[in-house]
Coordinates of C-alpha atoms and ligand atoms in Angstrom, one line a residue:
X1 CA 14.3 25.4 -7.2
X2 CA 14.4 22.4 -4.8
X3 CA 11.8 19.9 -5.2
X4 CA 12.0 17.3 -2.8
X5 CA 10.6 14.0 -3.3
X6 CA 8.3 14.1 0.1
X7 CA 7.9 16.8 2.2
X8 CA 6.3 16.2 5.5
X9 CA 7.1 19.2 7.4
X10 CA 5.2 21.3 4.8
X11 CA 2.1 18.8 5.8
X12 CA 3.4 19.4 9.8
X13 CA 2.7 23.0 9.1
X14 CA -0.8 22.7 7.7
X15 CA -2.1 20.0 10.9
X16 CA 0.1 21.0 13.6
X17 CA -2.9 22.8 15.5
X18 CA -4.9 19.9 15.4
X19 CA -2.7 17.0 15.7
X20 CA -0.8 18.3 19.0
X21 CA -3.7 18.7 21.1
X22 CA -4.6 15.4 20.3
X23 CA -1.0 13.7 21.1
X24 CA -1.2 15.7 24.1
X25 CA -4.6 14.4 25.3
X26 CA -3.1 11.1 25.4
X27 CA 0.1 12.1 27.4
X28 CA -2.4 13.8 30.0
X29 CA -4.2 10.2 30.4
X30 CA -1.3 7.9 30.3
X31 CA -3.5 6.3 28.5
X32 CA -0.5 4.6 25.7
X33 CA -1.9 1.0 25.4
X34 CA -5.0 0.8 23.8
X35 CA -6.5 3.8 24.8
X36 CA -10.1 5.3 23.7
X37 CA -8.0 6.5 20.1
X38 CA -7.3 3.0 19.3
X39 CA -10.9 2.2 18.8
X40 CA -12.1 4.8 17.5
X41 CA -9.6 5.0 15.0
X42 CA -10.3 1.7 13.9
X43 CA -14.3 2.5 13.8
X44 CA -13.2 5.2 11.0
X45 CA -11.0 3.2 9.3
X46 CA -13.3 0.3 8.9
X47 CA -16.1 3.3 7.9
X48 CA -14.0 4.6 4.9
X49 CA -13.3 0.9 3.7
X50 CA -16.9 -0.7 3.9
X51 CA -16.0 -2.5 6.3
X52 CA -17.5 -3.5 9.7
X53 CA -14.1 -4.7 11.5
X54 CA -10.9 -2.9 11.7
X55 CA -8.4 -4.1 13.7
X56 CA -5.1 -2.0 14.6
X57 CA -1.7 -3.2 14.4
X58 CA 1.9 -2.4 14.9
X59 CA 2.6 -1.6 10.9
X60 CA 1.5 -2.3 7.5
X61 CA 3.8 -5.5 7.6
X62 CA 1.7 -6.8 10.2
X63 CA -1.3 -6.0 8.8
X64 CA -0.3 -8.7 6.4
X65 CA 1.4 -10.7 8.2
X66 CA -1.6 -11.8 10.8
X67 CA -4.0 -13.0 8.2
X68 CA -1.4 -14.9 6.8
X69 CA -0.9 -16.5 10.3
X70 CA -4.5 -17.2 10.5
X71 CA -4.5 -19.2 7.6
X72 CA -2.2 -21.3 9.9
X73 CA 0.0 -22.0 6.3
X74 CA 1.7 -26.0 5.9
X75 CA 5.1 -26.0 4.4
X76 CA 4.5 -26.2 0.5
X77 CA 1.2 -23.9 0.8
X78 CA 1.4 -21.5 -1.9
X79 CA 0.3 -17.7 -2.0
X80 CA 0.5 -16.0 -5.1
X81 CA 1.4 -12.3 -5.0
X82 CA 3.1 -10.1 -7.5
X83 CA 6.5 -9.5 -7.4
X84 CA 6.4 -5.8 -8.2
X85 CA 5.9 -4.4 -5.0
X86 CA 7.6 -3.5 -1.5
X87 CA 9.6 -6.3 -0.2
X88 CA 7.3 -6.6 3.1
X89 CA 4.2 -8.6 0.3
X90 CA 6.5 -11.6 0.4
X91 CA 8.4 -11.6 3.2
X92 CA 5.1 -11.9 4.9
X93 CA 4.2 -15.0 3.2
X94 CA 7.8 -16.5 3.7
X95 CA 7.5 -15.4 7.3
X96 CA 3.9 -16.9 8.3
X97 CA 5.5 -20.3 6.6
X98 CA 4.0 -20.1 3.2
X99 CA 6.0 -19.9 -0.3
X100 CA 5.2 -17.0 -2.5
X101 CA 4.7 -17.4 -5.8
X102 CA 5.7 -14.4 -8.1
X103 CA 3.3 -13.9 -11.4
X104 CA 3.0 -11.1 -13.9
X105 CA 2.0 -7.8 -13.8
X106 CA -0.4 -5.6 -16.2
X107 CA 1.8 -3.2 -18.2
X108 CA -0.4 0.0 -17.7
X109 CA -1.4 -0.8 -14.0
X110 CA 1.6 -2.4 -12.5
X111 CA -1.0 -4.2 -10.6
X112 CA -1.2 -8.4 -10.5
X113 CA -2.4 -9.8 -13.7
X114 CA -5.5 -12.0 -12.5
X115 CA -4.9 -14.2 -15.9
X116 CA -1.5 -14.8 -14.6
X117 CA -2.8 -15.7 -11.5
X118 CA -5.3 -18.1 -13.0
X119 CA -2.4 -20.0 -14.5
X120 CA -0.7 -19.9 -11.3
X121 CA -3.3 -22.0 -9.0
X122 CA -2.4 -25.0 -8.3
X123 CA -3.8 -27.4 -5.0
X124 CA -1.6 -26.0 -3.0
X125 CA -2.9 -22.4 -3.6
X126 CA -4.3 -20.6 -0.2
X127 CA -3.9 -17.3 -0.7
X128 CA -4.0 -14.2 -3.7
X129 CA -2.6 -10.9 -2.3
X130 CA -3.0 -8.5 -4.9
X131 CA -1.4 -4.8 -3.7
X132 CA -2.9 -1.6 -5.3
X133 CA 0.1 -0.1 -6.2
X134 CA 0.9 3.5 -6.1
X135 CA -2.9 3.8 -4.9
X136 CA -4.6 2.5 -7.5
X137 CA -6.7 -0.8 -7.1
X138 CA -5.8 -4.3 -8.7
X139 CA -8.9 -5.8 -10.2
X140 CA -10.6 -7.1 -6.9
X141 CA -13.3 -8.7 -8.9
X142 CA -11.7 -11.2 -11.5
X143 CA -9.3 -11.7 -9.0
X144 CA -12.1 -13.0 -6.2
X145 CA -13.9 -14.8 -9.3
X146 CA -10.6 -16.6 -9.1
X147 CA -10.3 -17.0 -5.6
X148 CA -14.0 -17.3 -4.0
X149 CA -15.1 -20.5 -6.1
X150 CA -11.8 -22.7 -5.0
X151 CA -12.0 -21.4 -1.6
X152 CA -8.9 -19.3 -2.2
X153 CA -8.5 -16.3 0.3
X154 CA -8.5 -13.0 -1.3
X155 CA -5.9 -10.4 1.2
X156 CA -5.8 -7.2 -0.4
X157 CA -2.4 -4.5 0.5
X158 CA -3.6 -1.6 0.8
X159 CA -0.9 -0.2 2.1
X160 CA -0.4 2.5 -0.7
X161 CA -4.1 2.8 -1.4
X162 CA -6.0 4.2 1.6
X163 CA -9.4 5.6 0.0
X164 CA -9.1 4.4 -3.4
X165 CA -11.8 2.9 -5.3
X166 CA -13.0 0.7 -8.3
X167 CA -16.4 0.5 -10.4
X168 CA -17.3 -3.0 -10.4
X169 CA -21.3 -3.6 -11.9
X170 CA -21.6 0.1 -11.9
X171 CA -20.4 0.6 -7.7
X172 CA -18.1 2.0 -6.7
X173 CA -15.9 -0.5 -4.2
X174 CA -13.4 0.9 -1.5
X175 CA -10.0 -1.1 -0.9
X176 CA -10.4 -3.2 2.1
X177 CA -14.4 -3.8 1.0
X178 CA -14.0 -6.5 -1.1
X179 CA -11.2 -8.9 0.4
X180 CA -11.4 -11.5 3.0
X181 CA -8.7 -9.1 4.9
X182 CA -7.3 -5.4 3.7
X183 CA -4.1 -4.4 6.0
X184 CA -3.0 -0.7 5.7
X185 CA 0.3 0.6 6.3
X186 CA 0.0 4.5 8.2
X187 CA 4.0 4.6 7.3
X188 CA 4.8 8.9 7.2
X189 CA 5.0 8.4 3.7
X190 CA 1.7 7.1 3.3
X191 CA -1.3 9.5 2.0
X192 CA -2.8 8.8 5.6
X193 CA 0.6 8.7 8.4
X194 CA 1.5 8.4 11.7
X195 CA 4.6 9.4 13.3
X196 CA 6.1 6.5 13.7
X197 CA 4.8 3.0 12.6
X198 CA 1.6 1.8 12.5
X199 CA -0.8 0.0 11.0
X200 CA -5.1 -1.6 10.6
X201 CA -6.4 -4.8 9.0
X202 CA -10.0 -4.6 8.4
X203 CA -12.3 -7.4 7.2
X204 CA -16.3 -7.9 7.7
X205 CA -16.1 -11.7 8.7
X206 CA -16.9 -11.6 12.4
X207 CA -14.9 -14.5 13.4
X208 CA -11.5 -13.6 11.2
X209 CA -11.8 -10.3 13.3
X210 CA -12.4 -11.9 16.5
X211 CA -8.7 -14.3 15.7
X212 CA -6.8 -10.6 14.5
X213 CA -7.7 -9.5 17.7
X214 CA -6.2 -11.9 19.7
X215 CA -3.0 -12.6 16.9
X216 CA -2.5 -9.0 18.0
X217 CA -2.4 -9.6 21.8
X218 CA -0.4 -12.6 22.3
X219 CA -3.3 -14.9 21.1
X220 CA -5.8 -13.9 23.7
X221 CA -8.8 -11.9 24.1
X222 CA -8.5 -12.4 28.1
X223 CA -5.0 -10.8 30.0
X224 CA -3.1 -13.8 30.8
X225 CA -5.3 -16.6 29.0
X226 CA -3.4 -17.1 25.7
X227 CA -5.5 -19.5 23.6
X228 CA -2.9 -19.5 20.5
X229 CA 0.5 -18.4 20.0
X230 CA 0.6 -14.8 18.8
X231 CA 2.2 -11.4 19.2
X232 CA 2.8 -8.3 20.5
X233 CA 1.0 -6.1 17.7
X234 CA -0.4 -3.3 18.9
X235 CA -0.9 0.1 17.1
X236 CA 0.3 3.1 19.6
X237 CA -2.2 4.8 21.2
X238 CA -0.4 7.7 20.1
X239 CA -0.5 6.7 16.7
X240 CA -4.0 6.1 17.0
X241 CA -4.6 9.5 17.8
X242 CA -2.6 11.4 15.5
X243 CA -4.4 9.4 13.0
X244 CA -7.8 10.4 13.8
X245 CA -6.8 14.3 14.4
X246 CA -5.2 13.4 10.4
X247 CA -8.7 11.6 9.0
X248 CA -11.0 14.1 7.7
X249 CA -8.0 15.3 5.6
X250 CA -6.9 12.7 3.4
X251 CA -10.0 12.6 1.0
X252 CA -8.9 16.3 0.1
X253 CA -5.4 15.3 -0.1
X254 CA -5.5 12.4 -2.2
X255 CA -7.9 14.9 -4.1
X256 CA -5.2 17.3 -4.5
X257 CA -2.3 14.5 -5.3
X258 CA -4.9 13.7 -8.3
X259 CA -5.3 17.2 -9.2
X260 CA -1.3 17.3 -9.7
X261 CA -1.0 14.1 -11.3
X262 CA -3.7 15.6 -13.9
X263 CA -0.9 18.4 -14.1
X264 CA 1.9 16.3 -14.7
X265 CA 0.4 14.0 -16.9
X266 CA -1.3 16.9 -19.2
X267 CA 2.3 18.2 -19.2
X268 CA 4.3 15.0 -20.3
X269 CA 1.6 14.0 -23.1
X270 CA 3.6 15.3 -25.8
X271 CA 7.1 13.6 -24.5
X272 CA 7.7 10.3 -26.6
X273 CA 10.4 9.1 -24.4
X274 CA 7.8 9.3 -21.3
X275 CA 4.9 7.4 -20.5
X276 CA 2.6 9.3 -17.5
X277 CA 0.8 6.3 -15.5
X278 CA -2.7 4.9 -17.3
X279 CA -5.2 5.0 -14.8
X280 CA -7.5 2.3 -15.5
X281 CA -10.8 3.6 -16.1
X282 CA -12.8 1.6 -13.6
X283 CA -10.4 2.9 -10.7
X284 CA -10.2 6.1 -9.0
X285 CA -6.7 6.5 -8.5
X286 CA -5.2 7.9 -5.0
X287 CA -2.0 9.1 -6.3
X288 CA 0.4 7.8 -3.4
X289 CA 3.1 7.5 -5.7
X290 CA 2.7 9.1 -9.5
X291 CA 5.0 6.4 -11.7
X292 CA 6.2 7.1 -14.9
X293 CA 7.9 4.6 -17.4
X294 CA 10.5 6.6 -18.9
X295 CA 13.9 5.5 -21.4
X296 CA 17.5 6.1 -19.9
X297 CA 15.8 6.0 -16.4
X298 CA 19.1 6.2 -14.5
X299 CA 20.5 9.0 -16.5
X300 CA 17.1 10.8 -16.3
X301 CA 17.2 10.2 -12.2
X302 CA 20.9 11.7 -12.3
X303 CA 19.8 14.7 -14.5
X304 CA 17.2 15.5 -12.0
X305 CA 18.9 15.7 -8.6
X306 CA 21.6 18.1 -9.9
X307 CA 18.5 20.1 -10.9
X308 CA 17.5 19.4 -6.8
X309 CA 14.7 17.6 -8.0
X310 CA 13.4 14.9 -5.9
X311 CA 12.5 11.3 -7.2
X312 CA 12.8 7.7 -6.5
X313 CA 12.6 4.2 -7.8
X314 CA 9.9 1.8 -6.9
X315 CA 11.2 -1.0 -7.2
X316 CA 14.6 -1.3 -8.8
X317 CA 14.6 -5.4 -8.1
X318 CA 11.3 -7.4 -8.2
X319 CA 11.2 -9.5 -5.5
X320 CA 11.5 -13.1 -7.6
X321 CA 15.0 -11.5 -8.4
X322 CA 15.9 -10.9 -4.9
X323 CA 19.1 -13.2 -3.2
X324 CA 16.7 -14.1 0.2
X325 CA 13.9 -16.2 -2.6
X326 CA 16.7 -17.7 -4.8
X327 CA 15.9 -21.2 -3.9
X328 CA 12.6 -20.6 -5.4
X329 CA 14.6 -20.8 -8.6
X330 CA 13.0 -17.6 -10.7
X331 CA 15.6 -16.7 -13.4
X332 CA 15.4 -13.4 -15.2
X333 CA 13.1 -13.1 -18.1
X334 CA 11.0 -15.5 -16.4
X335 CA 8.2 -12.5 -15.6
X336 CA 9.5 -9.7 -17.7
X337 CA 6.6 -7.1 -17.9
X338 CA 7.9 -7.0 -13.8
X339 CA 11.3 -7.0 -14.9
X340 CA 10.9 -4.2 -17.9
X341 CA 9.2 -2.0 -15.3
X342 CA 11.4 -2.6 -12.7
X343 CA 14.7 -0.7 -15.1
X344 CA 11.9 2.0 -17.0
X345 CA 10.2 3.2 -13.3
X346 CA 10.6 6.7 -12.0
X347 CA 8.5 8.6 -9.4
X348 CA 8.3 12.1 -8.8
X349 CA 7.1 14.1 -5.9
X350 CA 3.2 14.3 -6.2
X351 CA 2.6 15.3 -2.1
X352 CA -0.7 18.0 -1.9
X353 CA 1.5 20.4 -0.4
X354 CA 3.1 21.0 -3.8
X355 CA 2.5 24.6 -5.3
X356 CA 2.7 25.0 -9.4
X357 CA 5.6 26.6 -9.3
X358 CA 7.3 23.6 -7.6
X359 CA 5.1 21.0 -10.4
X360 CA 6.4 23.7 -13.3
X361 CA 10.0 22.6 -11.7
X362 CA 9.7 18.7 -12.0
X363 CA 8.1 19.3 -15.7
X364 CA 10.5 21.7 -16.7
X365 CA 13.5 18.8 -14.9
X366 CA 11.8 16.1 -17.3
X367 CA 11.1 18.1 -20.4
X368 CA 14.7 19.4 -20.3
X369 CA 16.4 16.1 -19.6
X370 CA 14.5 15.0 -23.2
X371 CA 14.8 18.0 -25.3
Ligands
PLP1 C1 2.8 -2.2 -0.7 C2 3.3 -2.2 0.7 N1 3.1 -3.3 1.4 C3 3.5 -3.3 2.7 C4 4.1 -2.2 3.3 C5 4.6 -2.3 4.7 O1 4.2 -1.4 5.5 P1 5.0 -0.9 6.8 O2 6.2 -0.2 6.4 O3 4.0 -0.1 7.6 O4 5.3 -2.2 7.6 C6 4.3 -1.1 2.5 C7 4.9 0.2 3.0 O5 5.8 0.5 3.6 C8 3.9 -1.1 1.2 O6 4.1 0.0 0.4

């Protein structure tokens, strides 16, 4: 049986009904730059994070991007950010004229270790941007107890983690509540995506919204009256739209991705050579990617696709490794619970749309590569 890693037409199928008519409402008003979706869209996204701003944008890389800008960075300011994670986390930083710096991850989490990150502060320090990997949330609240006393900016990527939560003092906390900025990525990939590219910040400080908003637009809140220098931003109206006809469905399927994961996970517990992702106990985990750390990854990888089994690597090369931050001057073994995760990684379809008979496939893949 084929198992492909993501299968988006088998979501097409499910929505189609819903999400044309909405596409085609914007066609019939010609309506393509911020039209009425764009707002409302952000309304709902700001809603499901806590939030009282949300501010579109043209991708998730933006959505990182801007806040960065708005911290209007001097060469030698420093953002710390973890280096196992999509290349956009630091080429944002590098971009908005700021110079990452790469700490550890936790072993079970994959997420930013916020001891590391306490060792990592130094005057220079403007930023933390932690990213809830795979859809499960870093830990928001050591990390602001880091941040919030030395004035530090907390920007959370939640690019991968639309909906998921965390238990801090007994409530639960959305991604995008807790940070001074949250951008969101509404890649196709994503639990929640467009058709194209596209991307939200949201944030509850009235006046950081106010500057997205123009960073977004050229720097100005008023056609033709530019009062900074920024850019052409802009989530699609048709985007936007899409989006909103999508909403009410990602709870149920990031319910459904956890339901599989439970599947999997049940599945693998008696495999030594596999260990099925720890969720940690405060979070409740969205699923976008389910991650396992297995041995003989590659060979593992190579066993499945002749099987026509689906999977992928997330990450293969942490970013402190890559050629483009070399004059940083990170050596291997300098972070290695990054660099041990980086060669033991392996993720396996986990969209809603899966049936048990396609799961029973992905297990039976694993199980028989080990056996
Ligand atoms: C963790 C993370 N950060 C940033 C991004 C960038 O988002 P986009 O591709 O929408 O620019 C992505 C996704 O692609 C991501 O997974």
């Amino acid at each position: 049986m084929n198992v492909p890693l993501l299968d988006l037409v088998a979501q097409y199928r499910t929505i189609k009904d819903e999400v044309l008519p909405a596409l085609l409402g914007v066609i019939e008003s010609q309506q393509f730059i911020m039209g009425p979706a764009v707002a409302q869209l952000e309304g709902e996204i700001a809603r499901l994070s806590h939030a009282r701003h949300g501010i579109g944008c043209a991708s998730g890389t933006d959505a990182q991007l801007l806040p960065l800008k708005a911290l209007e960075l001097k060469p030698g300011d420093e953002v710390i950010t973890t280096p196992f994670t999509f290349f956009a986390s630091a080429g944002t930083i590098h971009n908005a004229g700021g110079t990452p710096v790469f700490v550890d991850i936790e072993p079970g989490t994959f997420n930013i270790d916020p001891a590391a990150v306490e060792r990592a502060i130094t005057p220079r320090t403007r930023a933390i941007m932690p990213v809830h990997l795979y859809g499960q949330m870093a830990a928001m609240e050591r990390l602001l107890a880091i941040a919030e006393p030395r004035g530090i900016k907390v920007i959370e990527d939640a690019c991968q983690a639309i909906g998921a939560r965390r238990s801090v003092d007994g409530e639960w906390r959305l991604a995008g509540e807790l940070g001074w900025v949250t951008g969101y990525s509404f890649f196709p990939s994503k639990n929640l995506g467009a058709w194209g590219d596209a991307g939200m910040m949201v944030c509850s400080d009235d006046r950081i919204a106010e500057r997205l908003r123009k960073l977004r637009l050229h720097g100005g809140a008023k056609q033709y009256h530019h009062d900074e220098v920024g850019t052409n931003s802009r989530i699609d109206t048709l985007q936007a739209a899409g989006l909103v006809a999508k909403l009410p469905h990602v709870a149920d399927w990031s319910g459904r991705r956890r339901q599989h994961a439970a599947y999997y996970s049940k599945a693998f517990a008696g495999l030594s050579a596999v260990t099925p992702p720890p969720v940690d106990p405060a979070n409740e985990h969205i699923f976008h990617q389910y991650t396992l750390r297995v041995e003989r990854r590659d060979a593992l990888q190579a066993h499945l696709k002749a099987q026509g089994i689906g999977s992928a690597v997330y990450y293969p090369i942490p970013l402190h490794l890559q050629p483009c931050f070399a004059h940083l001057g990170y050596k291997t073994g300098r972070l290695p619970v990054s660099e041990q995760a980086a060669h033991e990684v392996i993720s396996l379809p986990i969209y809603p749309e899966l049936t048990t008979a396609q799961l029973d496939a992905v297990i039976a893949g694993v199980r028989g590569f080990y056996s």
